């Protein structure tokens, strides 16, 4: 039989059909094996670990066949209990495979302390960003007669005057005493020119 006749014969088409069937079966078996070995389609939803302790995280993730890695502690956040989870990665609701590690950060046990900066003679606009950069908050603003309008004259915390270098906890509210700018130069001169009782001559 010539090649041309063979290619147009039933035998050839039968063999091609059988080869295609075998290829399809092998492809199906391969995909089925691949799905089984990679656990394709079997995903776990990452739970919300916020405000849980490390022990609670371990128990919760063990139930789901997940693991965790403690990255670090972060500055104290009063919205979260001490030593509880503040951040996690992947985020809650994410789909992951069995054995995936969830990275967590734990809340510190309390606010750390910071040194009071030198804000005296600085303007209110300069003082507030400096406080916030250190993790402090603006407290009560009080004005007293002084030539320097909005100039910081005193810093106070819970009623006591603060000195540069004093330590307070982060998130503390620092009260500021500012000049009102209403005391004129002439008033200052008059005040200095007016003698005090000690300066008056004693009457004989």
CSV table of N, CA, C and O in Angstrom, one decimal, residues 31-133:
chain,number,residue,atom,x,y,z
A,31,UNK,N,-3.7,16.4,34.9
A,31,UNK,CA,-4.3,17.5,35.5
A,31,UNK,C,-4.9,17.1,36.9
A,31,UNK,O,-4.8,17.9,37.9
A,32,UNK,N,-5.4,15.9,36.9
A,32,UNK,CA,-6.0,15.4,38.2
A,32,UNK,C,-4.9,15.3,39.2
A,32,UNK,O,-5.0,15.6,40.4
A,33,UNK,N,-3.8,14.7,38.8
A,33,UNK,CA,-2.6,14.5,39.7
A,33,UNK,C,-2.1,15.9,40.2
A,33,UNK,O,-1.7,16.1,41.3
A,34,UNK,N,-2.0,16.8,39.2
A,34,UNK,CA,-1.5,18.2,39.6
A,34,UNK,C,-2.4,18.9,40.6
A,34,UNK,O,-1.9,19.5,41.5
A,35,UNK,N,-3.7,18.7,40.4
A,35,UNK,CA,-4.6,19.4,41.3
A,35,UNK,C,-4.5,18.7,42.7
A,35,UNK,O,-4.5,19.4,43.7
A,36,UNK,N,-4.3,17.4,42.8
A,36,UNK,CA,-4.2,16.7,44.0
A,36,UNK,C,-2.9,17.1,44.8
A,36,UNK,O,-2.9,17.4,46.0
A,37,UNK,N,-1.8,17.2,44.0
A,37,UNK,CA,-0.5,17.5,44.7
A,37,UNK,C,-0.4,18.9,45.1
A,37,UNK,O,0.3,19.3,46.1
A,38,UNK,N,-1.0,19.9,44.4
A,38,UNK,CA,-0.9,21.3,44.7
A,38,UNK,C,-2.1,21.7,45.6
A,38,UNK,O,-2.1,22.9,46.0
A,39,UNK,N,-3.0,20.8,45.9
A,39,UNK,CA,-4.2,21.2,46.7
A,39,UNK,C,-4.9,22.3,46.1
A,39,UNK,O,-5.5,23.2,46.8
A,40,UNK,N,-5.0,22.3,44.8
A,40,UNK,CA,-5.6,23.4,44.0
A,40,UNK,C,-7.1,23.4,44.4
A,40,UNK,O,-7.8,22.4,44.4
A,41,UNK,N,-7.6,24.6,44.7
A,41,UNK,CA,-9.1,24.8,44.9
A,41,UNK,C,-9.4,24.7,46.4
A,41,UNK,O,-10.4,25.1,46.9
A,42,UNK,N,-8.4,24.2,47.2
A,42,UNK,CA,-8.7,24.1,48.7
A,42,UNK,C,-8.0,25.3,49.4
A,42,UNK,O,-6.8,25.2,49.6
A,43,UNK,N,-8.7,26.3,49.6
A,43,UNK,CA,-8.2,27.5,50.2
A,43,UNK,C,-8.8,27.8,51.6
A,43,UNK,O,-9.9,27.4,51.9
A,44,UNK,N,-8.0,28.5,52.4
A,44,UNK,CA,-8.5,28.8,53.8
A,44,UNK,C,-8.6,30.3,53.9
A,44,UNK,O,-7.8,31.1,53.4
A,45,UNK,N,-9.7,30.7,54.5
A,45,UNK,CA,-9.9,32.2,54.7
A,45,UNK,C,-9.2,32.6,56.0
A,45,UNK,O,-9.4,32.1,57.1
A,46,UNK,N,-8.3,33.6,55.8
A,46,UNK,CA,-7.5,34.1,57.0
A,46,UNK,C,-8.5,34.8,57.9
A,46,UNK,O,-9.2,35.7,57.5
A,47,UNK,N,-8.4,34.4,59.2
A,47,UNK,CA,-9.3,35.1,60.2
A,47,UNK,C,-8.8,36.4,60.6
A,47,UNK,O,-7.7,36.8,60.4
A,48,UNK,N,-9.7,37.2,61.3
A,48,UNK,CA,-9.3,38.5,61.9
A,48,UNK,C,-8.6,38.2,63.2
A,48,UNK,O,-9.3,37.7,64.2
A,49,UNK,N,-7.4,38.6,63.3
A,49,UNK,CA,-6.6,38.3,64.6
A,49,UNK,C,-6.5,39.5,65.4
A,49,UNK,O,-5.8,39.5,66.5
A,50,UNK,N,-7.1,40.6,65.0
A,50,UNK,CA,-6.9,41.9,65.8
A,50,UNK,C,-7.4,41.7,67.2
A,50,UNK,O,-8.4,41.1,67.5
A,51,UNK,N,-6.6,42.3,68.2
A,51,UNK,CA,-6.9,42.3,69.6
A,51,UNK,C,-6.8,40.9,70.3
A,51,UNK,O,-7.1,40.8,71.4
A,52,UNK,N,-6.3,39.9,69.5
A,52,UNK,CA,-6.0,38.6,70.2
A,52,UNK,C,-4.6,38.5,70.7
A,52,UNK,O,-3.7,39.2,70.2
A,53,UNK,N,-4.4,37.8,71.8
A,53,UNK,CA,-3.1,37.6,72.3
A,53,UNK,C,-2.4,36.6,71.5
A,53,UNK,O,-3.0,35.9,70.6
A,54,UNK,N,-1.1,36.5,71.7
A,54,UNK,CA,-0.3,35.5,70.9
A,54,UNK,C,-0.7,34.1,71.1
A,54,UNK,O,-0.8,33.3,70.1
A,55,UNK,N,-1.1,33.8,72.3
A,55,UNK,CA,-1.6,32.4,72.6
A,55,UNK,C,-2.9,32.1,71.9
A,55,UNK,O,-3.1,31.0,71.3
A,56,UNK,N,-3.8,33.1,71.9
A,56,UNK,CA,-5.1,33.0,71.1
A,56,UNK,C,-4.9,32.9,69.6
A,56,UNK,O,-5.6,32.1,69.0
A,57,UNK,N,-3.9,33.6,69.1
A,57,UNK,CA,-3.6,33.5,67.7
A,57,UNK,C,-3.1,32.1,67.4
A,57,UNK,O,-3.5,31.5,66.4
A,58,UNK,N,-2.2,31.6,68.2
A,58,UNK,CA,-1.7,30.2,67.9
A,58,UNK,C,-2.8,29.2,67.9
A,58,UNK,O,-2.9,28.3,67.0
A,59,UNK,N,-3.7,29.2,68.9
A,59,UNK,CA,-4.8,28.3,68.9
A,59,UNK,C,-5.7,28.4,67.7
A,59,UNK,O,-6.1,27.4,67.1
A,60,UNK,N,-6.0,29.7,67.4
A,60,UNK,CA,-7.0,29.9,66.2
A,60,UNK,C,-6.4,29.4,64.9
A,60,UNK,O,-7.1,28.8,64.1
A,61,UNK,N,-5.1,29.7,64.7
A,61,UNK,CA,-4.5,29.3,63.4
A,61,UNK,C,-4.2,27.8,63.4
A,61,UNK,O,-4.3,27.2,62.3
A,62,UNK,N,-4.0,27.2,64.5
A,62,UNK,CA,-3.8,25.7,64.5
A,62,UNK,C,-5.0,25.0,64.1
A,62,UNK,O,-5.0,24.0,63.4
A,63,UNK,N,-6.2,25.5,64.4
A,63,UNK,CA,-7.4,24.9,64.0
A,63,UNK,C,-7.6,25.0,62.5
A,63,UNK,O,-8.3,24.2,61.9
A,64,UNK,N,-7.0,26.0,61.9
A,64,UNK,CA,-7.1,26.2,60.4
A,64,UNK,C,-5.9,25.6,59.7
A,64,UNK,O,-5.8,25.9,58.4
A,65,UNK,N,-5.0,25.0,60.3
A,65,UNK,CA,-3.8,24.5,59.7
A,65,UNK,C,-2.9,25.6,59.1
A,65,UNK,O,-2.3,25.5,58.0
A,66,UNK,N,-2.9,26.7,59.8
A,66,UNK,CA,-2.1,27.9,59.4
A,66,UNK,C,-1.0,28.1,60.5
A,66,UNK,O,-1.2,27.6,61.6
A,67,UNK,N,0.0,28.8,60.2
A,67,UNK,CA,1.1,29.1,61.1
A,67,UNK,C,1.2,30.7,61.2
A,67,UNK,O,0.6,31.4,60.4
A,68,UNK,N,2.0,31.1,62.2
A,68,UNK,CA,2.2,32.6,62.3
A,68,UNK,C,3.6,32.9,62.6
A,68,UNK,O,4.4,32.0,63.1
A,69,UNK,N,4.0,34.1,62.3
A,69,UNK,CA,5.4,34.6,62.6
A,69,UNK,C,5.2,35.9,63.3
A,69,UNK,O,4.6,36.9,62.8
A,70,UNK,N,5.8,36.1,64.5
A,70,UNK,CA,5.8,37.3,65.2
A,70,UNK,C,6.9,38.2,64.7
A,70,UNK,O,8.1,37.9,64.9
A,71,UNK,N,6.5,39.3,64.1
A,71,UNK,CA,7.5,40.2,63.5
A,71,UNK,C,8.1,41.2,64.6
A,71,UNK,O,9.4,41.2,64.7
A,72,UNK,N,7.3,41.9,65.3
A,72,UNK,CA,7.8,42.9,66.2
A,72,UNK,C,6.7,43.4,67.0
A,72,UNK,O,5.5,43.1,66.8
A,73,UNK,N,7.0,44.2,68.0
A,73,UNK,CA,6.0,45.0,68.8
A,73,UNK,C,6.0,46.4,68.2
A,73,UNK,O,7.0,46.9,67.8
A,74,UNK,N,4.8,47.0,68.3
A,74,UNK,CA,4.7,48.4,67.8
A,74,UNK,C,4.4,49.3,69.0
A,74,UNK,O,4.1,48.9,70.1
A,75,UNK,N,4.6,50.6,68.7
A,75,UNK,CA,4.3,51.6,69.8
A,75,UNK,C,2.9,51.4,70.3
A,75,UNK,O,1.9,51.0,69.5
A,76,UNK,N,2.7,51.6,71.6
A,76,UNK,CA,1.4,51.3,72.2
A,76,UNK,C,0.3,52.1,71.6
A,76,UNK,O,0.4,53.3,71.3
A,77,UNK,N,-0.8,51.4,71.3
A,77,UNK,CA,-2.0,51.9,70.7
A,77,UNK,C,-3.1,51.7,71.7
A,77,UNK,O,-3.5,50.5,72.0
A,78,UNK,N,-3.7,52.7,72.2
A,78,UNK,CA,-4.7,52.6,73.3
A,78,UNK,C,-6.0,51.9,72.8
A,78,UNK,O,-6.9,51.6,73.6
A,79,UNK,N,-6.2,51.8,71.4
A,79,UNK,CA,-7.4,51.2,70.9
A,79,UNK,C,-7.3,49.7,71.0
A,79,UNK,O,-8.3,49.0,70.7
A,80,UNK,N,-6.1,49.1,71.3
A,80,UNK,CA,-5.9,47.7,71.4
A,80,UNK,C,-5.4,47.3,72.8
A,80,UNK,O,-4.6,48.1,73.4
A,81,UNK,N,-5.8,46.1,73.3
A,81,UNK,CA,-5.3,45.7,74.6
A,81,UNK,C,-3.7,45.5,74.5
A,81,UNK,O,-3.2,45.3,73.4
A,82,UNK,N,-3.1,45.5,75.7
A,82,UNK,CA,-1.7,45.3,75.7
A,82,UNK,C,-1.4,43.9,75.2
A,82,UNK,O,-2.1,42.9,75.4
A,83,UNK,N,-0.3,43.8,74.5
A,83,UNK,CA,0.2,42.5,74.0
A,83,UNK,C,-0.8,41.8,73.0
A,83,UNK,O,-0.8,40.6,72.9
A,84,UNK,N,-1.6,42.6,72.4
A,84,UNK,CA,-2.6,42.0,71.4
A,84,UNK,C,-2.1,42.3,70.0
A,84,UNK,O,-1.3,43.3,69.8
A,85,UNK,N,-2.7,41.6,69.0
A,85,UNK,CA,-2.3,41.8,67.6
A,85,UNK,C,-2.9,43.2,67.1
A,85,UNK,O,-4.1,43.5,67.3
A,86,UNK,N,-2.0,44.0,66.6
A,86,UNK,CA,-2.3,45.3,66.0
A,86,UNK,C,-2.4,45.2,64.5
A,86,UNK,O,-3.2,45.8,63.8
A,87,UNK,N,-1.4,44.5,63.9
A,87,UNK,CA,-1.3,44.4,62.4
A,87,UNK,C,-1.1,42.9,62.0
A,87,UNK,O,-0.5,42.1,62.8
A,88,UNK,N,-1.6,42.5,60.9
A,88,UNK,CA,-1.4,41.2,60.3
A,88,UNK,C,-1.3,41.2,58.8
A,88,UNK,O,-1.8,42.1,58.2
A,89,UNK,N,-0.6,40.2,58.3
A,89,UNK,CA,-0.4,40.1,56.9
A,89,UNK,C,-0.3,38.6,56.6
A,89,UNK,O,0.6,37.9,57.1
A,90,UNK,N,-1.2,38.0,55.7
A,90,UNK,CA,-2.3,38.6,55.0
A,90,UNK,C,-3.4,39.2,55.8
A,90,UNK,O,-3.6,38.8,57.0
A,91,UNK,N,-4.2,40.1,55.2
A,91,UNK,CA,-5.3,40.7,55.9
A,91,UNK,C,-6.4,39.7,56.1
A,91,UNK,O,-6.5,38.7,55.4
A,92,UNK,N,-7.3,40.0,57.0
A,92,UNK,CA,-8.5,39.2,57.3
A,92,UNK,C,-9.3,39.0,56.0
A,92,UNK,O,-9.5,40.0,55.2
A,93,UNK,N,-9.8,37.8,55.7
A,93,UNK,CA,-10.6,37.5,54.5
A,93,UNK,C,-9.8,37.0,53.3
A,93,UNK,O,-10.4,36.6,52.3
A,94,UNK,N,-8.5,37.2,53.4
A,94,UNK,CA,-7.6,36.7,52.3
A,94,UNK,C,-7.7,35.2,52.2
A,94,UNK,O,-7.8,34.5,53.2
A,95,UNK,N,-7.6,34.6,50.9
A,95,UNK,CA,-7.6,33.2,50.7
A,95,UNK,C,-6.1,32.7,50.6
A,95,UNK,O,-5.4,33.2,49.8
A,96,UNK,N,-5.8,31.7,51.4
A,96,UNK,CA,-4.4,31.2,51.4
A,96,UNK,C,-4.5,29.6,51.4
A,96,UNK,O,-5.6,29.1,51.7
A,97,UNK,N,-3.4,29.0,51.2
A,97,UNK,CA,-3.3,27.5,51.2
A,97,UNK,C,-2.9,27.0,52.6
A,97,UNK,O,-2.4,27.8,53.4
A,98,UNK,N,-3.1,25.8,52.8
A,98,UNK,CA,-2.8,25.2,54.1
A,98,UNK,C,-1.3,25.4,54.4
A,98,UNK,O,-0.5,25.2,53.5
A,99,UNK,N,-1.0,25.7,55.7
A,99,UNK,CA,0.4,25.9,56.1
A,99,UNK,C,1.0,27.2,55.9
A,99,UNK,O,2.1,27.5,56.2
A,100,UNK,N,0.2,28.1,55.3
A,100,UNK,CA,0.6,29.5,55.0
A,100,UNK,C,0.9,30.2,56.4
A,100,UNK,O,0.2,30.1,57.4
A,101,UNK,N,2.0,31.0,56.4
A,101,UNK,CA,2.3,31.8,57.6
A,101,UNK,C,1.6,33.2,57.6
A,101,UNK,O,1.6,33.8,56.5
A,102,UNK,N,1.1,33.5,58.7
A,102,UNK,CA,0.5,34.8,58.9
A,102,UNK,C,1.4,35.7,59.8
A,102,UNK,O,1.8,35.3,60.9
A,103,UNK,N,1.8,36.8,59.3
A,103,UNK,CA,2.8,37.7,60.0
A,103,UNK,C,2.0,38.7,60.9
A,103,UNK,O,1.1,39.3,60.4
A,104,UNK,N,2.4,38.8,62.1
A,104,UNK,CA,1.6,39.6,63.1
A,104,UNK,C,2.6,40.6,63.8
A,104,UNK,O,3.8,40.3,64.0
A,105,UNK,N,2.0,41.7,64.2
A,105,UNK,CA,2.7,42.7,65.1
A,105,UNK,C,1.9,42.9,66.4
A,105,UNK,O,0.7,43.0,66.3
A,106,UNK,N,2.6,42.9,67.5
A,106,UNK,CA,1.9,42.9,68.8
A,106,UNK,C,2.0,44.3,69.4
A,106,UNK,O,3.0,45.0,69.3
A,107,UNK,N,1.0,44.7,70.1
A,107,UNK,CA,0.9,46.0,70.8
A,107,UNK,C,1.9,46.0,72.0
A,107,UNK,O,2.0,45.0,72.7
A,108,UNK,N,2.5,47.1,72.2
A,108,UNK,CA,3.4,47.3,73.3
A,108,UNK,C,2.6,47.3,74.6
A,108,UNK,O,1.4,47.5,74.6
A,109,UNK,N,3.3,47.2,75.8
A,109,UNK,CA,2.6,47.1,77.1
A,109,UNK,C,2.2,48.5,77.5
A,109,UNK,O,1.3,48.6,78.4
A,110,UNK,N,2.7,49.5,77.0
A,110,UNK,CA,2.3,50.9,77.4
A,110,UNK,C,3.0,51.9,76.6
A,110,UNK,O,3.9,51.6,75.8
A,111,UNK,N,2.7,53.2,76.8
A,111,UNK,CA,3.3,54.2,76.1
A,111,UNK,C,4.8,54.4,76.5
A,111,UNK,O,5.1,54.3,77.7
A,112,UNK,N,5.6,54.6,75.6
A,112,UNK,CA,7.0,54.9,75.9
A,112,UNK,C,7.1,56.4,76.2
A,112,UNK,O,6.2,57.2,76.0
A,113,UNK,N,8.2,56.8,76.9
A,113,UNK,CA,8.3,58.2,77.3
A,113,UNK,C,9.2,59.0,76.3
A,113,UNK,O,10.0,58.4,75.6
A,114,UNK,N,8.9,60.3,76.2
A,114,UNK,CA,9.7,61.2,75.3
A,114,UNK,C,10.1,62.4,76.1
A,114,UNK,O,9.5,62.7,77.1
A,115,UNK,N,11.2,63.0,75.7
A,115,UNK,CA,11.7,64.2,76.3
A,115,UNK,C,10.9,65.5,75.8
A,115,UNK,O,10.7,65.6,74.6
A,116,UNK,N,10.6,66.4,76.7
A,116,UNK,CA,10.0,67.6,76.3
A,116,UNK,C,11.0,68.5,75.5
A,116,UNK,O,12.1,68.7,75.9
A,117,UNK,N,10.6,68.9,74.3
A,117,UNK,CA,11.5,69.7,73.5
A,117,UNK,C,11.5,71.2,73.9
A,117,UNK,O,10.6,71.6,74.7
A,118,UNK,N,12.4,72.0,73.4
A,118,UNK,CA,12.4,73.4,73.8
A,118,UNK,C,11.5,74.2,72.9
A,118,UNK,O,11.8,74.4,71.7
A,119,UNK,N,10.3,74.5,73.4
A,119,UNK,CA,9.3,75.2,72.6
A,119,UNK,C,9.2,76.7,73.1
A,119,UNK,O,8.5,77.5,72.4
A,120,UNK,N,9.9,77.1,74.1
A,120,UNK,CA,9.8,78.4,74.6
A,120,UNK,C,10.3,79.4,73.6
A,120,UNK,O,11.3,79.2,72.9
A,121,UNK,N,9.5,80.5,73.4
A,121,UNK,CA,9.7,81.5,72.4
A,121,UNK,C,9.5,81.1,71.0
A,121,UNK,O,9.8,81.8,70.0
A,122,UNK,N,9.0,79.9,70.8
A,122,UNK,CA,8.6,79.4,69.5
A,122,UNK,C,7.1,79.8,69.3
A,122,UNK,O,6.3,79.9,70.3
A,123,UNK,N,6.7,79.9,68.0
A,123,UNK,CA,5.3,80.3,67.8
A,123,UNK,C,4.4,79.0,67.9
A,123,UNK,O,4.9,77.9,67.9
A,124,UNK,N,3.1,79.3,68.1
A,124,UNK,CA,2.2,78.2,68.3
A,124,UNK,C,2.2,77.3,67.0
A,124,UNK,O,2.1,76.1,67.1
A,125,UNK,N,2.4,77.9,65.8
A,125,UNK,CA,2.4,77.1,64.6
A,125,UNK,C,3.6,76.2,64.5
A,125,UNK,O,3.6,75.1,63.9
A,126,UNK,N,4.7,76.6,65.2
A,126,UNK,CA,5.9,75.8,65.2
A,126,UNK,C,5.8,74.7,66.3
A,126,UNK,O,6.3,73.6,66.1
A,127,UNK,N,5.2,75.1,67.4
A,127,UNK,CA,5.2,74.2,68.6
A,127,UNK,C,4.3,72.9,68.3
A,127,UNK,O,4.7,71.8,68.7
A,128,UNK,N,3.1,73.1,67.8
A,128,UNK,CA,2.2,72.0,67.6
A,128,UNK,C,2.7,70.9,66.7
A,128,UNK,O,2.7,69.7,67.1
A,129,UNK,N,3.3,71.2,65.5
A,129,UNK,CA,3.8,70.1,64.7
A,129,UNK,C,5.0,69.4,65.5
A,129,UNK,O,5.2,68.2,65.3
A,130,UNK,N,5.8,70.1,66.3
A,130,UNK,CA,6.9,69.5,67.0
A,130,UNK,C,6.3,68.5,68.0
A,130,UNK,O,6.9,67.4,68.2
A,131,UNK,N,5.3,68.9,68.7
A,131,UNK,CA,4.6,68.0,69.7
A,131,UNK,C,4.1,66.7,69.0
A,131,UNK,O,4.3,65.6,69.5
A,132,UNK,N,3.4,66.9,67.9
A,132,UNK,CA,2.8,65.7,67.2
A,132,UNK,C,3.9,64.8,66.7
A,132,UNK,O,3.7,63.6,66.6
A,133,UNK,N,5.0,65.4,66.2
A,133,UNK,CA,6.1,64.5,65.7
A,133,UNK,C,6.7,63.6,66.8
A,133,UNK,O,7.2,62.6,66.5
